[in-house]
Short mmCIF file of C-alpha atoms in Angstrom, two decimals:
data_model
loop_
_atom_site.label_atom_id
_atom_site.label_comp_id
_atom_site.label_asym_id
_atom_site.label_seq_id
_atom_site.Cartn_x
_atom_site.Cartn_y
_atom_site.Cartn_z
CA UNK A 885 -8.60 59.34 -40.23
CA UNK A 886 -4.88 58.51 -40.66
CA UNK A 887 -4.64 53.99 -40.98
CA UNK A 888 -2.57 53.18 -37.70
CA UNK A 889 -0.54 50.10 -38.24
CA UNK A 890 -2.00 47.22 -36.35
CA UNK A 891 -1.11 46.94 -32.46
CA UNK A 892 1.19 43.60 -32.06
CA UNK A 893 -0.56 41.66 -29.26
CA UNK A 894 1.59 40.51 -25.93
CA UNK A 895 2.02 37.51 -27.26
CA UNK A 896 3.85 38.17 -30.15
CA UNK A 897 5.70 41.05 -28.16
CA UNK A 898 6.54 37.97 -25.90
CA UNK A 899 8.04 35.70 -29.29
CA UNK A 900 10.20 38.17 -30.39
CA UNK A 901 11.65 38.63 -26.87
CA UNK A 902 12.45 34.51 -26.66
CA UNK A 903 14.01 35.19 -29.76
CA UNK A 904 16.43 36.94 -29.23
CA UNK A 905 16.92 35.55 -25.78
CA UNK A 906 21.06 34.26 -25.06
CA UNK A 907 21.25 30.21 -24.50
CA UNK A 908 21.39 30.04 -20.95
CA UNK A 909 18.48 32.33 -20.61
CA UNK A 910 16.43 30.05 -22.93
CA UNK A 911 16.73 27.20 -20.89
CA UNK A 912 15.12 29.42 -17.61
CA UNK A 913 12.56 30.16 -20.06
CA UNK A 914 11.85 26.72 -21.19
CA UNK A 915 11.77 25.47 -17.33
CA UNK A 916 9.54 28.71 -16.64
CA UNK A 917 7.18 27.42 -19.48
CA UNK A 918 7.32 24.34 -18.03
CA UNK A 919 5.95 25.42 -14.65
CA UNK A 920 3.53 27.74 -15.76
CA UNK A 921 2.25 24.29 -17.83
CA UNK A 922 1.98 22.61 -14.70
CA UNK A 923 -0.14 25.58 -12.95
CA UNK A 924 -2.36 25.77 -16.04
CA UNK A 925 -3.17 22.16 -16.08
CA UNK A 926 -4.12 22.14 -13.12
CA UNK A 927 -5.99 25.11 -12.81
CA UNK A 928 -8.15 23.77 -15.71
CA UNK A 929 -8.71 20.15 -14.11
CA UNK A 930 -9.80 21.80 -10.40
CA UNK A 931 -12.07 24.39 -12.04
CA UNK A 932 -13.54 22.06 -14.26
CA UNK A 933 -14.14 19.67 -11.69
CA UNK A 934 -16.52 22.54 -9.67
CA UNK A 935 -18.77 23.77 -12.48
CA UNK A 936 -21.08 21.38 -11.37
CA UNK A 937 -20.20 20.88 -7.87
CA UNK A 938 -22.65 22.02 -5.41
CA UNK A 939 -21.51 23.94 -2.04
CA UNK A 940 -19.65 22.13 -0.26
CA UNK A 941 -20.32 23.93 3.09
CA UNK A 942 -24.67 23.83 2.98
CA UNK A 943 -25.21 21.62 -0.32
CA UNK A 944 -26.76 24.96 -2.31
CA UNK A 945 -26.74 25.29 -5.67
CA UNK A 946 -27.69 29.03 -6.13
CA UNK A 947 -23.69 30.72 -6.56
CA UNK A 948 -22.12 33.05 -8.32
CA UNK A 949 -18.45 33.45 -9.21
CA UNK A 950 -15.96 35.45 -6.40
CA UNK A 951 -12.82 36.12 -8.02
CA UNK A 952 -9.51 33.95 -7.81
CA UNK A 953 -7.81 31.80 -5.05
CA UNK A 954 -3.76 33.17 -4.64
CA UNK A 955 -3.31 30.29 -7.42
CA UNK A 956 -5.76 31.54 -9.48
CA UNK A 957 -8.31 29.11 -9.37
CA UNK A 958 -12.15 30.19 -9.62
CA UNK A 959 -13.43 31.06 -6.10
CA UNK A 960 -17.54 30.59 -6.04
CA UNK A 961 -19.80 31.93 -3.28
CA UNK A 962 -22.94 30.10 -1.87
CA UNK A 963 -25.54 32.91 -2.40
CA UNK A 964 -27.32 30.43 1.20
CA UNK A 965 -24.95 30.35 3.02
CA UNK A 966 -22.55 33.27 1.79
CA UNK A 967 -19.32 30.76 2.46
CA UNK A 968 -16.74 30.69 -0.43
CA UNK A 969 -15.11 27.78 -1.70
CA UNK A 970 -12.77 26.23 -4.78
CA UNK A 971 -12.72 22.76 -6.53
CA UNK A 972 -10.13 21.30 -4.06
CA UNK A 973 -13.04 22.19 -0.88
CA UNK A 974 -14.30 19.78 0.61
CA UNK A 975 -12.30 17.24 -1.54
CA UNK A 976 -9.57 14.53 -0.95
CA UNK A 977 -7.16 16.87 -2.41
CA UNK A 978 -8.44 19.75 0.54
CA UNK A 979 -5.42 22.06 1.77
CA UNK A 980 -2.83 20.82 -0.50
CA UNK A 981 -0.99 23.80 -1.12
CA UNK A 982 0.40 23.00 -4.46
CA UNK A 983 -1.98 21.20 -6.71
CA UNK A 984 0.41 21.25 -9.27
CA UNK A 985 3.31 19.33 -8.14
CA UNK A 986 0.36 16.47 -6.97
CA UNK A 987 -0.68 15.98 -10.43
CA UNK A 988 2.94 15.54 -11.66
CA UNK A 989 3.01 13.30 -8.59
CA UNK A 990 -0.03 11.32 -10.35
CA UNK A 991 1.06 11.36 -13.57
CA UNK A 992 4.46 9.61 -11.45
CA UNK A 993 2.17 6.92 -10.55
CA UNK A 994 0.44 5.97 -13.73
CA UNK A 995 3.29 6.65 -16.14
CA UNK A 996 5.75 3.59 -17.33
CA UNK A 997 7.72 2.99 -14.40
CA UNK A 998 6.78 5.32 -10.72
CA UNK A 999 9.50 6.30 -8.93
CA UNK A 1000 10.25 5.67 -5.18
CA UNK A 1001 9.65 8.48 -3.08
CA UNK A 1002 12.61 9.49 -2.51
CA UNK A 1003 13.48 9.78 -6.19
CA UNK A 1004 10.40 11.69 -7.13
CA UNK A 1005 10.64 14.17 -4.01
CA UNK A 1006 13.81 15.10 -5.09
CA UNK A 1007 12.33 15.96 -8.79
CA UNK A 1008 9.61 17.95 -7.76
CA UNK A 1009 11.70 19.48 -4.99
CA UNK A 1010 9.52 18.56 -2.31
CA UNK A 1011 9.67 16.85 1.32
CA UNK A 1012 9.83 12.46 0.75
CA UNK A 1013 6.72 12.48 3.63
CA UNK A 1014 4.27 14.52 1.49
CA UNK A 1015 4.94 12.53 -1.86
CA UNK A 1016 4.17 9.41 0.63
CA UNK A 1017 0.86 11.38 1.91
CA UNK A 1018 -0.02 12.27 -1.82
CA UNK A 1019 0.42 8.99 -3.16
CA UNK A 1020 -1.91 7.58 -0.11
CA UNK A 1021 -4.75 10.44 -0.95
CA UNK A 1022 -4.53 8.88 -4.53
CA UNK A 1023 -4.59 5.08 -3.37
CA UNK A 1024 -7.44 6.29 -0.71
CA UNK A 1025 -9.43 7.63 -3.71
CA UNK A 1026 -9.40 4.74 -6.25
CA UNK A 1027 -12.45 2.29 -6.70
CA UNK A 1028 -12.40 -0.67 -4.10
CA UNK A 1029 -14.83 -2.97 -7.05
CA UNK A 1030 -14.63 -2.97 -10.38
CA UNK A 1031 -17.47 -0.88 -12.23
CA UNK A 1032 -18.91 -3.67 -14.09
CA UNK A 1033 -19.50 -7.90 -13.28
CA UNK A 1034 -17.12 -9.96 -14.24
CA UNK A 1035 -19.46 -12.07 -17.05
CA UNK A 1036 -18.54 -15.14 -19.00
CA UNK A 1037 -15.48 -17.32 -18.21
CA UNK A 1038 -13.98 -15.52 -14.93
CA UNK A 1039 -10.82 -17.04 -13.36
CA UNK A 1040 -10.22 -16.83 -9.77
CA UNK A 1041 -7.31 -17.62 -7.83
CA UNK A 1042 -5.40 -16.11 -4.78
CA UNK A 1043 -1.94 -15.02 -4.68
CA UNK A 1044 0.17 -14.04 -1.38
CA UNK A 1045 2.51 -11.46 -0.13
CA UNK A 1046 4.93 -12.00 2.75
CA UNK A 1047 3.62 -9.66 5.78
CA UNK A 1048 4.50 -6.19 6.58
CA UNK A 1049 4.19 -3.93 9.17
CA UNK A 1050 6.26 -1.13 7.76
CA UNK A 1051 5.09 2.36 9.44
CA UNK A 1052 3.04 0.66 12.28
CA UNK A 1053 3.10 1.72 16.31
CA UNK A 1054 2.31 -1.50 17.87
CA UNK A 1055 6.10 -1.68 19.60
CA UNK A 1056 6.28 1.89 20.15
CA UNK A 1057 2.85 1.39 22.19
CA UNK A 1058 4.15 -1.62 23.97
CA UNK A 1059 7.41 0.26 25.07
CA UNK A 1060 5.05 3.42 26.72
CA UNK A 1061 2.53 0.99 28.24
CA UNK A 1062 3.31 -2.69 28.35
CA UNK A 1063 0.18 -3.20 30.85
CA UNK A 1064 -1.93 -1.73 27.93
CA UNK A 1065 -0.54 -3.11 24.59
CA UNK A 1066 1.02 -6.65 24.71
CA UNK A 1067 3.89 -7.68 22.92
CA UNK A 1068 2.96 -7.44 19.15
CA UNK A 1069 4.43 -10.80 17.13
CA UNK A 1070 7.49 -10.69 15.37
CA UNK A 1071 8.48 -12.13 12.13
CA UNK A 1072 12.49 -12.65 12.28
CA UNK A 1073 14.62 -12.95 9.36
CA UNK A 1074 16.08 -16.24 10.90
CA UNK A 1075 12.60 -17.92 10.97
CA UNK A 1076 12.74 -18.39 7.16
CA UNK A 1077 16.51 -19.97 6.85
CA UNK A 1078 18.58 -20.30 4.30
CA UNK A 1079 16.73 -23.24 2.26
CA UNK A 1080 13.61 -21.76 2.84
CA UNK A 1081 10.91 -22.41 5.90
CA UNK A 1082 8.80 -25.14 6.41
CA UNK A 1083 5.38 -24.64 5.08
CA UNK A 1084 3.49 -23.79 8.17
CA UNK A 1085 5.98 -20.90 8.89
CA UNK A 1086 5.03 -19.82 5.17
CA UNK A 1087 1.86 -19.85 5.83
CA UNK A 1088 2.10 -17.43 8.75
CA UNK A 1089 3.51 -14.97 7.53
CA UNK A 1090 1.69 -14.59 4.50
CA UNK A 1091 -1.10 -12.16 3.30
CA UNK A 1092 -3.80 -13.40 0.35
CA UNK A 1093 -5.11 -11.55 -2.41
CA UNK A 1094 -7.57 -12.22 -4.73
CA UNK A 1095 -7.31 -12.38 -8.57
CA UNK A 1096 -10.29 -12.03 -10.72
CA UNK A 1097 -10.18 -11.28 -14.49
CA UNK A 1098 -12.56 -12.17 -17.47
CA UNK A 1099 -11.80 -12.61 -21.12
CA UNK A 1100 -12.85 -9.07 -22.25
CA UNK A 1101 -9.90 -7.67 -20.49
CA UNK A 1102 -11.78 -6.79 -17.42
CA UNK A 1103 -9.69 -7.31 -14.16
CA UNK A 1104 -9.76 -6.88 -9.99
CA UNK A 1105 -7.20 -7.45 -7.00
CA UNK A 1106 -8.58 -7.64 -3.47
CA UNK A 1107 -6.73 -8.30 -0.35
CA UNK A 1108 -7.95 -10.79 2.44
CA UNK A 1109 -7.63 -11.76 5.33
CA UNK A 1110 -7.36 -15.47 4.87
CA UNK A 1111 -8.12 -17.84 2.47
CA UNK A 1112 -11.42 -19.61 4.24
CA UNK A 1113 -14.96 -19.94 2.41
CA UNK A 1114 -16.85 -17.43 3.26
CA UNK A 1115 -14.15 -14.85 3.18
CA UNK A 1116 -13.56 -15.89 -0.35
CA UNK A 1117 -17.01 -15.72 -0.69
CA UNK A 1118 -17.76 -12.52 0.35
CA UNK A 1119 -15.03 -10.92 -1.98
CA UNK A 1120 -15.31 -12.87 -4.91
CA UNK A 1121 -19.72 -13.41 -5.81
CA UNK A 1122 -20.10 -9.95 -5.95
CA UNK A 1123 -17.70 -9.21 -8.32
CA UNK A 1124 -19.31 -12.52 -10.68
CA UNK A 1125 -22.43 -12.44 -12.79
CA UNK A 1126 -25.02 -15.47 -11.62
CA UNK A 1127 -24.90 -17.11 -14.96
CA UNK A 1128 -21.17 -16.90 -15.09
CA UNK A 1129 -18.54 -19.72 -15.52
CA UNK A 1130 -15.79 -19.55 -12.88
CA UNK A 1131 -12.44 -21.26 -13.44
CA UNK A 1132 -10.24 -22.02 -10.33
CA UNK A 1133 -7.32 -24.47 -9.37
CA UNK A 1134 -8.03 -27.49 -7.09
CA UNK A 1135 -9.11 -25.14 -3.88
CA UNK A 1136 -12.28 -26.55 -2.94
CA UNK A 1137 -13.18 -23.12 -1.73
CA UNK A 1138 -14.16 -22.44 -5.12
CA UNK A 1139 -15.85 -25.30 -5.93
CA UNK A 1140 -18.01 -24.99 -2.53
CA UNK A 1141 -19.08 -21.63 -3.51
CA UNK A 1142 -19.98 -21.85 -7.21
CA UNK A 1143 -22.15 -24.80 -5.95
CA UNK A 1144 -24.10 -22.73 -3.10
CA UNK A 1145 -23.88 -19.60 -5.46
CA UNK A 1146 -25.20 -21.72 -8.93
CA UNK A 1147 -22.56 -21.06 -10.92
CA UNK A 1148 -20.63 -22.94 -13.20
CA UNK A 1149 -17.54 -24.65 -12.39
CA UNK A 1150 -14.54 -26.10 -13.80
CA UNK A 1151 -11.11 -27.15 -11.68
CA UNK A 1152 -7.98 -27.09 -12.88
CA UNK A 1153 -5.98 -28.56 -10.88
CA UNK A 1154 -2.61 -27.19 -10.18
CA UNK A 1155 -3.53 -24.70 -13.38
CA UNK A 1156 -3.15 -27.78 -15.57
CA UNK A 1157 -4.95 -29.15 -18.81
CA UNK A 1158 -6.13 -32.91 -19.17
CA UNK A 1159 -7.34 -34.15 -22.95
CA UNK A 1160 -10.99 -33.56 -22.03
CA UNK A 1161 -10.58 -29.86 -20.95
CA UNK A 1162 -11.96 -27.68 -23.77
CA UNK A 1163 -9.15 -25.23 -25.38
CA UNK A 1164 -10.80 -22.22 -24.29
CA UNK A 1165 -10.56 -22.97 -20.28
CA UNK A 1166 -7.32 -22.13 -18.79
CA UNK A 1167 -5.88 -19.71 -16.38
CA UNK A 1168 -3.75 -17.89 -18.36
CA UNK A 1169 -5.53 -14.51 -17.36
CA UNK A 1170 -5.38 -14.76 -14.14
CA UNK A 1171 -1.88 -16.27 -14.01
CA UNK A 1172 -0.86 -13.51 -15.93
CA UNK A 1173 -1.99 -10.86 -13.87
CA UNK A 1174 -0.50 -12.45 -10.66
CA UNK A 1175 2.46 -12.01 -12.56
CA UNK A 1176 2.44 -8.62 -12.67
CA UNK A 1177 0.95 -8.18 -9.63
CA UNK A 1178 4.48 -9.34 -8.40
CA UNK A 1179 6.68 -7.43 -10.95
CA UNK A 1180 4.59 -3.97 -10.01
CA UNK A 1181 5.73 -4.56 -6.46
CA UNK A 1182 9.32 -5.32 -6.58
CA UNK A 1183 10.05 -1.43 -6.70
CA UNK A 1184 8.43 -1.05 -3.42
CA UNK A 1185 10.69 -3.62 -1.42
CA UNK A 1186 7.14 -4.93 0.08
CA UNK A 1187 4.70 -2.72 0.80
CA UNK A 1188 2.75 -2.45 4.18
CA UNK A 1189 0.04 -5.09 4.97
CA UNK A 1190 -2.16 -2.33 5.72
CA UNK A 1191 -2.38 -0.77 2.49
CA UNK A 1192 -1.62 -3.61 0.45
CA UNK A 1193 -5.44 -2.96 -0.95
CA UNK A 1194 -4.63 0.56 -2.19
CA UNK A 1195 -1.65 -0.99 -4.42
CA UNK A 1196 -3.92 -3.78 -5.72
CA UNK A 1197 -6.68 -1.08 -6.98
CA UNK A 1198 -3.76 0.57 -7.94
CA UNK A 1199 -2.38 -1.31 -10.53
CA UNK A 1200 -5.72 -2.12 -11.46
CA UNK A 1201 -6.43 1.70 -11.76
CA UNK A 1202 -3.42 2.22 -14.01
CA UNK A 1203 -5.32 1.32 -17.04
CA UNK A 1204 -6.92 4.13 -16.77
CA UNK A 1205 -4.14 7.02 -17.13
CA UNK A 1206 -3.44 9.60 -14.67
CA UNK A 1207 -6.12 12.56 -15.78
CA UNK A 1208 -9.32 10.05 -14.14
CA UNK A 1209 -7.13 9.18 -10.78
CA UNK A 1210 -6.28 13.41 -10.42
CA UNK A 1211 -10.36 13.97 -11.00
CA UNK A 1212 -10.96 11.54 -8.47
CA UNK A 1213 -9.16 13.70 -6.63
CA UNK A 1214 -11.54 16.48 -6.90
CA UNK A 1215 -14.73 14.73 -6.46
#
C-alpha cells in the first residue's frame, strides 16, 4: 500500500488558523479562549464534585452516566429512582444558570482585593442583584467553627461594628400595618455628633464579635449578640482545648469563664505588659487580626448586622483560596 502522509489533527488545523489570524481578530480569539477557560473550569470542578455524590433525589448509589446538560456537564441517572441529575442538584449552587461566571465571582472574593458589586457585575456583564445573591450562596456555605481547637496560648478578645440594617423590611412592614409591626428603632446620624457620642450611645449602637487565634496561625471571628458571660461562653469554650491557656484584656468575662471552664488564665489589662509578664504572652495575634478585620470591611461601607457572620467566616475562609469555597459550593 501507497504511505499516506500523516492526517494533521484539529488542533493543529486550529494553530495554523490563529496564525495567520489579522490583529483585531486575535484579540476575539484570545477573549473566546478566555471564555471557553471559564466553561472548562468549571465543567471539571462540578463533574468532579458528583463522581462520588449519591442521588440526590432517593439517596441511590446504583447510576449510570446520561449524556450532557446544555453546558455540557455529565448528566447521571438513578438506575432507583430513574430521576436524572448534575453536580450543581441538589446543591447550594442549584439553578444557577451560569456556573461559570460564579466561579469568577469566587475567585472575586478570595483574590487580593474583591470588588463591590457593582464593579464586578459590570465585568462579568451580569445584573448587580445576582453578584449580591452569589456572594451570599458563598458566605451561606462557609464553615461557622474552625475545623480544629484552638490549643496552647489562645487570645480572646471582642471587637465591635456600628449597627446596620441595610436591606431590612421592618419600616416597610410598619408603613402596611402599623397595628402589626411597631415602630422599628432608629439610629440617626445626629445621635453621634460631631465630637463623638457619649459612651452609652456607643454602646447602643454597636454589634460584638469575637476574636480567637492561637500561635500556630490558626484563627476564628464570630458575631454576638452582646458581650455578657454566658454568651461569651457559649461561643468561645468550644472553640478552646481544656488544657489550653487563654489570654484576654481586663474583661472579667474571661476570667469568670476560664475559672468555671479550668483553664488557664492570664489578664492583660488594657493589652498591656508589666515586668512580671513572661515575653511570650501578649495579644499581638489577636490585635492583629482585629485589625484586619476592620481594613477587610472598609470596602463594604458597613455591612448588614444580619450577615455580619458570613463576612467574619469570610475573611477567615480566605486563607483558603477560591477552588475549596467554589467546591463547597457543590457539596
Amino acid at each position: 500500500m501507497p504511505n499516506h502522509p500523516k492526517r494533521r489533527s484539529k488542533l493543529d488545523r486550529l494553530l495554523d488558523r490563529i496564525k495567520r489570524l489579522a490583529p483585531n481578530q486575535i484579540a476575539e480569539a484570545e477573549r473566546a479562549l478566555k471564555e471557553a477557560r471559564q466553561h472548562a473550569e468549571a465543567r471539571v470542578e462540578i463533574d468532579g464534585a458528583a463522581v462520588d455524590r449519591a442521588c440526590p433525589w432517593c439517596g441511590g448509589d446504583d447510576r449510570r452516566k446520561w449524556g450532557r446538560t446544555e453546558r455540557g456537564e455529565q448528566r447521571w441517572r438513578c438506575k432507583d429512582c430513574k430521576r436524572t441529575w448534575s453536580g450543581l442538584t441538589g446543591t447550594p449552587a442549584a439553578g444557577v444558570h451560569r456556573p461559570d461566571l460564579l466561579l469568577e465571582a469566587v475567585r472575586d472574593m478570595f483574590g487580593d482585593a474583591p470588588l463591590s458589586c457593582r464593579k464586578l457585575a459590570r465585568k462579568l456583564g451580569i445584573s448587580r442583584d445576582t453578584v449580591w445573591r452569589w456572594r451570599m450562596r458563598v458566605l451561606s456555605a462557609l464553615p461557622s467553627a474552625p475545623v480544629e481547637v484552638f490549643q496552647g496560648i489562645v487570645e480572646a478578645d471582642e471587637t465591635f461594628q456600628r449597627e446596620s440594617r441595610k436591606g431590612s423590611r421592618e419600616w416597610v412592614r410598619h408603613h402596611r400595618a402599623p397595628n402589626l409591626h411597631p415602630q422599628p428603632p432608629r439610629q440617626r446620624w445626629r445621635d453621634y455628633g460631631r465630637q463623638g457620642p457619649p459612651q452609652a450611645i456607643v454602646r447602643r449602637f454597636l454589634k460584638p464579635v469575637l476574636g480567637v487565634a492561637d500561635r500556630s496561625g490558626r484563627a476564628n471571628l464570630t458575631y454576638i449578640p452582646d458581650t455578657r458571660q454566658p454568651t461569651i461562653a457559649a461561643a468561645l469554650l468550644p472553640q478552646v482545648a481544656p488544657d489550653a491557656l487563654l489570654l484576654s484584656d481586663g474583661a472579667p468575662q474571661y476570667q469568670a469563664i476560664a475559672t468555671a471552664a479550668g483553664l488557664g488564665y492570664w489578664m492583660l489589662v488594657g493589652g498591656r505588659r508589666s515586668f512580671r509578664t513572661p515575653a511570650t504572652y501578649h495579644l499581638n495575634t489577636i490585635n492583629s487580626l482585629h485589625a484586619r478585620w476592620k481594613e477587610f470591611l472598609k470596602p463594604f461601607r458597613g455591612p448588614a448586622t444580619r450577615n455580619l457572620d458570613g463576612y467574619a467566616r469570610w475573611l477567615i475562609a480566605r486563607r483558603e483560596g477560591y477552588l475549596p469555597a467554589f467546591r463547597r459550593l457543590l457539596a
